[in-house]
């Protein structure tokens, strides 16, 4: 059993028996936070994660009774450098599993333009996040709920091991909120929010499902890998709330 000694004080570890139970538990947490943000601030800012794991959560979210969707702004933590209708597009996945099924206002969907030249797309998204921070009268844009995943290599968003965004100067850059990054391990470019944007999130919910994540989760929660080796450990030092939603297969390696 992994002793989650590396988790930040106040971080939450929620264990689910199955991927379905994980999606249901995380969905009700997200919903509660959206309702609270709308009650307090009249609107909510939700950042979606890419990858496969969020799809089940999205479908549960779309099935829950909620009349607040017109007040929800939807952002993305990262995107692949592909057009929005491409099979690898995180936006397309979100569209098909959530956004097409709920009354979110189109103008409230803040998509990363994966079809544009990466540096141009990142600059545009950085500008949109900067505008959000200004509107919130904050130094950095604050998502009410930020969903993140974790890869088997302990990356999160598109902050991959050895990422230049995690090295000196860029790690502590408090003024850049989105970036284009070359990912040698995938031989491609990605668009991603920066550590500054992740740090500014009011609540981060990390979804980790499946036996292929067990070794990384054990390392990240039980060991003390360096940030460059395990970028998701950035979450251990966040000022806001962090909730790790993990299933048995990820935590115990059950096959
Ligand atoms: C992406 C993601 C990435 C993802 C992890 C886990 O665009 O790929 O944002 O960070 O969350 O790779 O992906 P899975 O859920 O598919 O395992």
PDB file of C-alpha atoms and ligand atoms in Angstrom:
ATOM      1  CA  UNK A   1       0.000   0.000   0.000  1.00  0.00           C
ATOM      2  CA  UNK A   2       1.421   3.398  -1.027  1.00  0.00           C
ATOM      3  CA  UNK A   3       1.784   5.721   1.962  1.00  0.00           C
ATOM      4  CA  UNK A   4       0.757   9.069   0.390  1.00  0.00           C
ATOM      5  CA  UNK A   5       3.254  10.932   2.542  1.00  0.00           C
ATOM      6  CA  UNK A   6       4.248  13.294  -0.269  1.00  0.00           C
ATOM      7  CA  UNK A   7       0.815  14.816  -0.664  1.00  0.00           C
ATOM      8  CA  UNK A   8       0.430  18.437   0.384  1.00  0.00           C
ATOM      9  CA  UNK A   9      -1.065  19.099   3.816  1.00  0.00           C
ATOM     10  CA  UNK A  10      -4.788  19.444   3.211  1.00  0.00           C
ATOM     11  CA  UNK A  11      -4.716  17.518  -0.056  1.00  0.00           C
ATOM     12  CA  UNK A  12      -7.419  14.913  -0.358  1.00  0.00           C
ATOM     13  CA  UNK A  13      -7.105  11.353  -1.635  1.00  0.00           C
ATOM     14  CA  UNK A  14     -10.422   9.871  -2.702  1.00  0.00           C
ATOM     15  CA  UNK A  15     -10.319   6.157  -3.563  1.00  0.00           C
ATOM     16  CA  UNK A  16     -12.925   4.730  -5.930  1.00  0.00           C
ATOM     17  CA  UNK A  17     -13.626   1.046  -6.451  1.00  0.00           C
ATOM     18  CA  UNK A  18     -13.872   1.367 -10.236  1.00  0.00           C
ATOM     19  CA  UNK A  19     -13.463   3.866 -13.109  1.00  0.00           C
ATOM     20  CA  UNK A  20     -17.243   4.346 -13.084  1.00  0.00           C
ATOM     21  CA  UNK A  21     -17.281   5.079  -9.338  1.00  0.00           C
ATOM     22  CA  UNK A  22     -14.348   7.451  -9.877  1.00  0.00           C
ATOM     23  CA  UNK A  23     -16.276   9.381 -12.544  1.00  0.00           C
ATOM     24  CA  UNK A  24     -19.408   9.591 -10.360  1.00  0.00           C
ATOM     25  CA  UNK A  25     -17.520  10.748  -7.250  1.00  0.00           C
ATOM     26  CA  UNK A  26     -15.503  13.361  -9.132  1.00  0.00           C
ATOM     27  CA  UNK A  27     -18.569  14.593 -11.022  1.00  0.00           C
ATOM     28  CA  UNK A  28     -20.492  15.343  -7.853  1.00  0.00           C
ATOM     29  CA  UNK A  29     -17.460  17.169  -6.448  1.00  0.00           C
ATOM     30  CA  UNK A  30     -17.134  19.261  -9.613  1.00  0.00           C
ATOM     31  CA  UNK A  31     -20.851  20.008  -9.619  1.00  0.00           C
ATOM     32  CA  UNK A  32     -20.773  21.176  -5.995  1.00  0.00           C
ATOM     33  CA  UNK A  33     -17.895  23.513  -6.785  1.00  0.00           C
ATOM     34  CA  UNK A  34     -19.591  24.950  -9.861  1.00  0.00           C
ATOM     35  CA  UNK A  35     -22.763  25.612  -7.865  1.00  0.00           C
ATOM     36  CA  UNK A  36     -20.773  27.272  -5.069  1.00  0.00           C
ATOM     37  CA  UNK A  37     -18.803  29.487  -7.450  1.00  0.00           C
ATOM     38  CA  UNK A  38     -21.982  30.613  -9.231  1.00  0.00           C
ATOM     39  CA  UNK A  39     -23.694  31.297  -5.899  1.00  0.00           C
ATOM     40  CA  UNK A  40     -20.739  33.415  -4.736  1.00  0.00           C
ATOM     41  CA  UNK A  41     -19.503  35.061  -7.902  1.00  0.00           C
ATOM     42  CA  UNK A  42     -22.351  34.681 -10.385  1.00  0.00           C
ATOM     43  CA  UNK A  43     -20.174  32.585 -12.687  1.00  0.00           C
ATOM     44  CA  UNK A  44     -17.832  29.614 -12.591  1.00  0.00           C
ATOM     45  CA  UNK A  45     -14.604  28.877 -14.468  1.00  0.00           C
ATOM     46  CA  UNK A  46     -14.028  25.190 -15.168  1.00  0.00           C
ATOM     47  CA  UNK A  47     -10.814  23.963 -16.806  1.00  0.00           C
ATOM     48  CA  UNK A  48     -11.040  20.587 -18.528  1.00  0.00           C
ATOM     49  CA  UNK A  49      -8.315  18.001 -18.827  1.00  0.00           C
ATOM     50  CA  UNK A  50      -7.389  16.074 -21.941  1.00  0.00           C
ATOM     51  CA  UNK A  51      -6.681  12.387 -22.381  1.00  0.00           C
ATOM     52  CA  UNK A  52      -9.158   9.503 -22.059  1.00  0.00           C
ATOM     53  CA  UNK A  53      -9.950   9.404 -18.333  1.00  0.00           C
ATOM     54  CA  UNK A  54     -12.172  12.550 -18.193  1.00  0.00           C
ATOM     55  CA  UNK A  55     -14.677  11.224 -20.773  1.00  0.00           C
ATOM     56  CA  UNK A  56     -16.612   9.165 -18.195  1.00  0.00           C
ATOM     57  CA  UNK A  57     -16.656  12.107 -15.775  1.00  0.00           C
ATOM     58  CA  UNK A  58     -17.923  14.406 -18.532  1.00  0.00           C
ATOM     59  CA  UNK A  59     -20.804  12.051 -19.330  1.00  0.00           C
ATOM     60  CA  UNK A  60     -21.844  11.901 -15.669  1.00  0.00           C
ATOM     61  CA  UNK A  61     -21.594  15.695 -15.387  1.00  0.00           C
ATOM     62  CA  UNK A  62     -23.807  16.065 -18.463  1.00  0.00           C
ATOM     63  CA  UNK A  63     -26.406  13.747 -16.906  1.00  0.00           C
ATOM     64  CA  UNK A  64     -26.730  15.624 -13.617  1.00  0.00           C
ATOM     65  CA  UNK A  65     -29.594  18.129 -13.094  1.00  0.00           C
ATOM     66  CA  UNK A  66     -27.956  21.563 -13.147  1.00  0.00           C
ATOM     67  CA  UNK A  67     -29.390  24.856 -14.404  1.00  0.00           C
ATOM     68  CA  UNK A  68     -26.125  26.709 -13.954  1.00  0.00           C
ATOM     69  CA  UNK A  69     -24.471  25.785 -17.270  1.00  0.00           C
ATOM     70  CA  UNK A  70     -25.208  29.222 -18.850  1.00  0.00           C
ATOM     71  CA  UNK A  71     -23.012  30.709 -16.088  1.00  0.00           C
ATOM     72  CA  UNK A  72     -20.085  28.327 -16.609  1.00  0.00           C
ATOM     73  CA  UNK A  73     -16.987  29.286 -18.589  1.00  0.00           C
ATOM     74  CA  UNK A  74     -15.093  26.287 -19.954  1.00  0.00           C
ATOM     75  CA  UNK A  75     -11.325  26.402 -20.373  1.00  0.00           C
ATOM     76  CA  UNK A  76      -8.733  23.776 -21.324  1.00  0.00           C
ATOM     77  CA  UNK A  77      -5.560  22.772 -19.472  1.00  0.00           C
ATOM     78  CA  UNK A  78      -3.833  21.655 -22.631  1.00  0.00           C
ATOM     79  CA  UNK A  79      -4.376  20.741 -26.250  1.00  0.00           C
ATOM     80  CA  UNK A  80      -2.785  18.781 -29.026  1.00  0.00           C
ATOM     81  CA  UNK A  81      -1.667  20.718 -32.091  1.00  0.00           C
ATOM     82  CA  UNK A  82      -4.482  19.409 -34.278  1.00  0.00           C
ATOM     83  CA  UNK A  83      -7.717  20.882 -35.693  1.00  0.00           C
ATOM     84  CA  UNK A  84     -10.810  20.870 -33.396  1.00  0.00           C
ATOM     85  CA  UNK A  85     -12.461  18.010 -35.326  1.00  0.00           C
ATOM     86  CA  UNK A  86      -9.364  15.768 -35.184  1.00  0.00           C
ATOM     87  CA  UNK A  87      -9.616  12.458 -33.274  1.00  0.00           C
ATOM     88  CA  UNK A  88      -6.760  13.564 -30.981  1.00  0.00           C
ATOM     89  CA  UNK A  89      -8.338  16.934 -30.130  1.00  0.00           C
ATOM     90  CA  UNK A  90      -9.082  17.434 -26.431  1.00  0.00           C
ATOM     91  CA  UNK A  91     -11.696  19.992 -27.496  1.00  0.00           C
ATOM     92  CA  UNK A  92     -13.425  17.382 -29.676  1.00  0.00           C
ATOM     93  CA  UNK A  93     -13.441  14.892 -26.805  1.00  0.00           C
ATOM     94  CA  UNK A  94     -14.979  17.548 -24.529  1.00  0.00           C
ATOM     95  CA  UNK A  95     -17.497  18.489 -27.192  1.00  0.00           C
ATOM     96  CA  UNK A  96     -18.640  14.901 -27.746  1.00  0.00           C
ATOM     97  CA  UNK A  97     -18.755  13.880 -24.065  1.00  0.00           C
ATOM     98  CA  UNK A  98     -20.019  17.082 -22.411  1.00  0.00           C
ATOM     99  CA  UNK A  99     -20.349  20.372 -24.282  1.00  0.00           C
ATOM    100  CA  UNK A 100     -22.831  19.164 -26.916  1.00  0.00           C
ATOM    101  CA  UNK A 101     -25.059  17.804 -24.153  1.00  0.00           C
ATOM    102  CA  UNK A 102     -25.324  20.854 -21.873  1.00  0.00           C
ATOM    103  CA  UNK A 103     -26.458  24.488 -22.412  1.00  0.00           C
ATOM    104  CA  UNK A 104     -23.045  26.131 -22.128  1.00  0.00           C
ATOM    105  CA  UNK A 105     -22.975  29.474 -23.970  1.00  0.00           C
ATOM    106  CA  UNK A 106     -20.714  29.139 -27.027  1.00  0.00           C
ATOM    107  CA  UNK A 107     -18.909  32.378 -26.168  1.00  0.00           C
ATOM    108  CA  UNK A 108     -18.074  30.858 -22.766  1.00  0.00           C
ATOM    109  CA  UNK A 109     -16.118  27.996 -24.334  1.00  0.00           C
ATOM    110  CA  UNK A 110     -12.481  29.088 -24.410  1.00  0.00           C
ATOM    111  CA  UNK A 111     -10.839  26.605 -26.743  1.00  0.00           C
ATOM    112  CA  UNK A 112      -7.079  26.363 -27.418  1.00  0.00           C
ATOM    113  CA  UNK A 113      -6.664  26.757 -31.187  1.00  0.00           C
ATOM    114  CA  UNK A 114      -4.678  23.593 -31.898  1.00  0.00           C
ATOM    115  CA  UNK A 115      -4.967  24.205 -35.639  1.00  0.00           C
ATOM    116  CA  UNK A 116      -2.901  27.418 -35.526  1.00  0.00           C
ATOM    117  CA  UNK A 117       0.909  27.676 -35.396  1.00  0.00           C
ATOM    118  CA  UNK A 118       1.642  26.645 -31.780  1.00  0.00           C
ATOM    119  CA  UNK A 119       3.356  29.844 -30.635  1.00  0.00           C
ATOM    120  CA  UNK A 120       0.528  31.930 -32.093  1.00  0.00           C
ATOM    121  CA  UNK A 121      -2.127  29.739 -30.484  1.00  0.00           C
ATOM    122  CA  UNK A 122      -0.377  29.893 -27.109  1.00  0.00           C
ATOM    123  CA  UNK A 123      -0.078  33.680 -27.281  1.00  0.00           C
ATOM    124  CA  UNK A 124      -3.797  33.956 -28.013  1.00  0.00           C
ATOM    125  CA  UNK A 125      -4.685  31.707 -25.091  1.00  0.00           C
ATOM    126  CA  UNK A 126      -2.282  33.547 -22.822  1.00  0.00           C
ATOM    127  CA  UNK A 127      -4.103  36.731 -23.784  1.00  0.00           C
ATOM    128  CA  UNK A 128      -7.489  35.205 -22.958  1.00  0.00           C
ATOM    129  CA  UNK A 129      -6.220  34.044 -19.557  1.00  0.00           C
ATOM    130  CA  UNK A 130      -4.675  37.456 -18.933  1.00  0.00           C
ATOM    131  CA  UNK A 131      -8.084  39.031 -19.648  1.00  0.00           C
ATOM    132  CA  UNK A 132      -9.694  36.642 -17.151  1.00  0.00           C
ATOM    133  CA  UNK A 133      -7.156  37.637 -14.487  1.00  0.00           C
ATOM    134  CA  UNK A 134      -7.877  41.326 -15.162  1.00  0.00           C
ATOM    135  CA  UNK A 135     -11.628  40.722 -14.947  1.00  0.00           C
ATOM    136  CA  UNK A 136     -11.074  38.870 -11.654  1.00  0.00           C
ATOM    137  CA  UNK A 137      -8.734  41.652 -10.469  1.00  0.00           C
ATOM    138  CA  UNK A 138      -6.109  39.033  -9.730  1.00  0.00           C
ATOM    139  CA  UNK A 139      -2.456  38.649 -10.609  1.00  0.00           C
ATOM    140  CA  UNK A 140      -3.239  35.312 -12.274  1.00  0.00           C
ATOM    141  CA  UNK A 141      -6.407  33.756 -13.764  1.00  0.00           C
ATOM    142  CA  UNK A 142      -8.222  31.657 -11.152  1.00  0.00           C
ATOM    143  CA  UNK A 143     -10.163  28.615 -12.309  1.00  0.00           C
ATOM    144  CA  UNK A 144     -12.763  27.574  -9.759  1.00  0.00           C
ATOM    145  CA  UNK A 145     -12.181  23.944 -10.674  1.00  0.00           C
ATOM    146  CA  UNK A 146      -9.270  22.673 -12.710  1.00  0.00           C
ATOM    147  CA  UNK A 147      -9.361  19.058 -13.848  1.00  0.00           C
ATOM    148  CA  UNK A 148      -6.016  17.433 -14.467  1.00  0.00           C
ATOM    149  CA  UNK A 149      -4.860  13.948 -15.324  1.00  0.00           C
ATOM    150  CA  UNK A 150      -1.598  12.113 -14.882  1.00  0.00           C
ATOM    151  CA  UNK A 151       0.287  10.157 -17.519  1.00  0.00           C
ATOM    152  CA  UNK A 152       2.158   6.916 -16.824  1.00  0.00           C
ATOM    153  CA  UNK A 153       5.311   9.090 -16.962  1.00  0.00           C
ATOM    154  CA  UNK A 154       3.870  11.370 -14.255  1.00  0.00           C
ATOM    155  CA  UNK A 155       3.218  14.270 -16.628  1.00  0.00           C
ATOM    156  CA  UNK A 156       0.170  16.482 -16.124  1.00  0.00           C
ATOM    157  CA  UNK A 157      -1.513  18.850 -18.586  1.00  0.00           C
ATOM    158  CA  UNK A 158       1.294  18.998 -21.158  1.00  0.00           C
ATOM    159  CA  UNK A 159       4.036  19.431 -18.598  1.00  0.00           C
ATOM    160  CA  UNK A 160       6.150  16.394 -19.463  1.00  0.00           C
ATOM    161  CA  UNK A 161       9.282  15.125 -17.671  1.00  0.00           C
ATOM    162  CA  UNK A 162      12.310  17.407 -18.250  1.00  0.00           C
ATOM    163  CA  UNK A 163       9.991  20.097 -19.631  1.00  0.00           C
ATOM    164  CA  UNK A 164      11.681  23.490 -20.120  1.00  0.00           C
ATOM    165  CA  UNK A 165       8.541  24.985 -18.521  1.00  0.00           C
ATOM    166  CA  UNK A 166       9.629  23.429 -15.220  1.00  0.00           C
ATOM    167  CA  UNK A 167      13.190  24.720 -15.234  1.00  0.00           C
ATOM    168  CA  UNK A 168      14.678  27.846 -13.705  1.00  0.00           C
ATOM    169  CA  UNK A 169      13.112  31.090 -14.746  1.00  0.00           C
ATOM    170  CA  UNK A 170      10.060  29.514 -16.360  1.00  0.00           C
ATOM    171  CA  UNK A 171       8.905  27.517 -13.320  1.00  0.00           C
ATOM    172  CA  UNK A 172       8.555  30.688 -11.255  1.00  0.00           C
ATOM    173  CA  UNK A 173       7.318  32.845 -14.130  1.00  0.00           C
ATOM    174  CA  UNK A 174       4.161  34.341 -12.595  1.00  0.00           C
ATOM    175  CA  UNK A 175       3.207  36.304 -15.687  1.00  0.00           C
ATOM    176  CA  UNK A 176       2.876  33.717 -18.440  1.00  0.00           C
ATOM    177  CA  UNK A 177      -0.273  31.636 -18.316  1.00  0.00           C
ATOM    178  CA  UNK A 178      -0.158  29.513 -21.492  1.00  0.00           C
ATOM    179  CA  UNK A 179       2.692  28.226 -23.643  1.00  0.00           C
ATOM    180  CA  UNK A 180       3.528  26.159 -26.686  1.00  0.00           C
ATOM    181  CA  UNK A 181       5.989  23.418 -25.883  1.00  0.00           C
ATOM    182  CA  UNK A 182       7.853  20.883 -27.979  1.00  0.00           C
ATOM    183  CA  UNK A 183       7.519  17.369 -26.542  1.00  0.00           C
ATOM    184  CA  UNK A 184      10.427  15.250 -27.807  1.00  0.00           C
ATOM    185  CA  UNK A 185       8.984  12.034 -26.345  1.00  0.00           C
ATOM    186  CA  UNK A 186       5.886  12.500 -28.535  1.00  0.00           C
ATOM    187  CA  UNK A 187       7.712  14.222 -31.420  1.00  0.00           C
ATOM    188  CA  UNK A 188       5.114  16.939 -31.485  1.00  0.00           C
ATOM    189  CA  UNK A 189       4.205  20.324 -30.044  1.00  0.00           C
ATOM    190  CA  UNK A 190       1.549  20.796 -27.372  1.00  0.00           C
ATOM    191  CA  UNK A 191      -0.330  23.804 -26.018  1.00  0.00           C
ATOM    192  CA  UNK A 192      -0.526  23.954 -22.247  1.00  0.00           C
ATOM    193  CA  UNK A 193      -1.276  26.200 -19.325  1.00  0.00           C
ATOM    194  CA  UNK A 194       1.812  27.011 -17.309  1.00  0.00           C
ATOM    195  CA  UNK A 195       2.673  26.252 -13.662  1.00  0.00           C
ATOM    196  CA  UNK A 196       1.516  29.822 -12.816  1.00  0.00           C
ATOM    197  CA  UNK A 197      -2.014  29.034 -14.030  1.00  0.00           C
ATOM    198  CA  UNK A 198      -2.129  25.687 -12.230  1.00  0.00           C
ATOM    199  CA  UNK A 199      -0.937  27.361  -9.013  1.00  0.00           C
ATOM    200  CA  UNK A 200      -3.672  30.005  -9.315  1.00  0.00           C
ATOM    201  CA  UNK A 201      -6.512  27.463  -9.507  1.00  0.00           C
ATOM    202  CA  UNK A 202      -8.852  27.580  -6.520  1.00  0.00           C
ATOM    203  CA  UNK A 203      -9.282  23.792  -6.615  1.00  0.00           C
ATOM    204  CA  UNK A 204      -7.495  21.137  -8.619  1.00  0.00           C
ATOM    205  CA  UNK A 205      -9.067  17.713  -9.120  1.00  0.00           C
ATOM    206  CA  UNK A 206      -6.663  15.070 -10.403  1.00  0.00           C
ATOM    207  CA  UNK A 207      -8.144  11.988 -12.052  1.00  0.00           C
ATOM    208  CA  UNK A 208      -5.972   8.870 -12.051  1.00  0.00           C
ATOM    209  CA  UNK A 209      -7.412   5.607 -13.305  1.00  0.00           C
ATOM    210  CA  UNK A 210      -6.027   2.255 -14.417  1.00  0.00           C
ATOM    211  CA  UNK A 211      -3.214  -0.166 -13.582  1.00  0.00           C
ATOM    212  CA  UNK A 212      -0.857   1.542 -16.033  1.00  0.00           C
ATOM    213  CA  UNK A 213      -0.743   4.518 -13.663  1.00  0.00           C
ATOM    214  CA  UNK A 214       0.175   2.484 -10.565  1.00  0.00           C
ATOM    215  CA  UNK A 215       3.973   2.815 -10.725  1.00  0.00           C
ATOM    216  CA  UNK A 216       3.828   6.566 -11.341  1.00  0.00           C
ATOM    217  CA  UNK A 217       1.223   7.093  -8.617  1.00  0.00           C
ATOM    218  CA  UNK A 218       3.282   5.106  -6.147  1.00  0.00           C
ATOM    219  CA  UNK A 219       6.316   7.230  -7.022  1.00  0.00           C
ATOM    220  CA  UNK A 220       4.413  10.514  -6.882  1.00  0.00           C
ATOM    221  CA  UNK A 221       2.451   9.902  -3.671  1.00  0.00           C
ATOM    222  CA  UNK A 222       4.910   7.699  -1.787  1.00  0.00           C
ATOM    223  CA  UNK A 223       8.317   8.822  -2.999  1.00  0.00           C
ATOM    224  CA  UNK A 224      10.019  12.155  -3.546  1.00  0.00           C
ATOM    225  CA  UNK A 225      10.800  12.313  -7.228  1.00  0.00           C
ATOM    226  CA  UNK A 226      12.097  15.605  -8.569  1.00  0.00           C
ATOM    227  CA  UNK A 227       9.670  17.940 -10.299  1.00  0.00           C
ATOM    228  CA  UNK A 228      11.517  17.436 -13.591  1.00  0.00           C
ATOM    229  CA  UNK A 229      11.163  13.660 -13.296  1.00  0.00           C
ATOM    230  CA  UNK A 230       7.538  13.807 -12.132  1.00  0.00           C
ATOM    231  CA  UNK A 231       5.850  17.073 -13.181  1.00  0.00           C
ATOM    232  CA  UNK A 232       2.562  16.163 -11.493  1.00  0.00           C
ATOM    233  CA  UNK A 233       4.346  16.711  -8.159  1.00  0.00           C
ATOM    234  CA  UNK A 234       3.872  20.399  -8.904  1.00  0.00           C
ATOM    235  CA  UNK A 235       0.489  19.742  -7.253  1.00  0.00           C
ATOM    236  CA  UNK A 236       2.140  18.934  -3.924  1.00  0.00           C
ATOM    237  CA  UNK A 237       3.005  22.596  -3.443  1.00  0.00           C
ATOM    238  CA  UNK A 238      -0.200  24.316  -4.545  1.00  0.00           C
ATOM    239  CA  UNK A 239      -1.725  27.018  -2.347  1.00  0.00           C
ATOM    240  CA  UNK A 240      -5.259  25.953  -3.300  1.00  0.00           C
ATOM    241  CA  UNK A 241      -7.128  22.710  -2.638  1.00  0.00           C
ATOM    242  CA  UNK A 242      -6.032  19.531  -4.378  1.00  0.00           C
ATOM    243  CA  UNK A 243      -8.147  16.384  -4.541  1.00  0.00           C
ATOM    244  CA  UNK A 244      -6.698  13.189  -5.983  1.00  0.00           C
ATOM    245  CA  UNK A 245      -9.458  10.949  -7.304  1.00  0.00           C
ATOM    246  CA  UNK A 246      -7.885   7.577  -7.908  1.00  0.00           C
ATOM    247  CA  UNK A 247      -9.286   4.141  -8.553  1.00  0.00           C
ATOM    248  CA  UNK A 248      -8.159   0.860  -7.017  1.00  0.00           C
ATOM    249  CA  UNK A 249      -6.346  -0.219 -10.157  1.00  0.00           C
ATOM    250  CA  UNK A 250      -4.188   2.925 -10.066  1.00  0.00           C
ATOM    251  CA  UNK A 251      -3.534   2.886  -6.317  1.00  0.00           C
ATOM    252  CA  UNK A 252      -3.051  -0.848  -5.784  1.00  0.00           C
ATOM    253  CA  UNK A 253      -2.087  -1.921  -9.288  1.00  0.00           C
ATOM    254  CA  UNK A 254      -5.089  -4.311  -9.408  1.00  0.00           C
ATOM    255  CA  UNK A 255      -5.367  -5.893 -12.842  1.00  0.00           C
TER     256      UNK A 255
HETATM  257  C1  LIG B   1      -3.501  15.183 -22.697  1.00  0.00           C
HETATM  258  C2  LIG B   1      -3.661  15.448 -21.252  1.00  0.00           C
HETATM  259  C3  LIG B   1      -2.747  14.653 -20.380  1.00  0.00           C
HETATM  260  C4  LIG B   1      -3.577  13.544 -19.782  1.00  0.00           C
HETATM  261  C5  LIG B   1      -2.712  12.391 -19.328  1.00  0.00           C
HETATM  262  C6  LIG B   1      -3.553  11.208 -18.880  1.00  0.00           C
HETATM  263  O1  LIG B   1      -3.872  16.012 -23.495  1.00  0.00           O
HETATM  264  O2  LIG B   1      -3.047  14.082 -23.014  1.00  0.00           O
HETATM  265  O3  LIG B   1      -4.128  16.548 -20.815  1.00  0.00           O
HETATM  266  O4  LIG B   1      -2.116  15.369 -19.400  1.00  0.00           O
HETATM  267  O5  LIG B   1      -4.329  14.029 -18.706  1.00  0.00           O
HETATM  268  O6  LIG B   1      -1.933  12.004 -20.421  1.00  0.00           O
HETATM  269  O7  LIG B   1      -4.235  10.758 -19.995  1.00  0.00           O
HETATM  270  P1  LIG B   1      -5.255   9.524 -19.935  1.00  0.00           P
HETATM  271  O8  LIG B   1      -6.431   9.986 -19.166  1.00  0.00           O
HETATM  272  O9  LIG B   1      -5.591   9.269 -21.361  1.00  0.00           O
HETATM  273  O10 LIG B   1      -4.536   8.380 -19.264  1.00  0.00           O
END
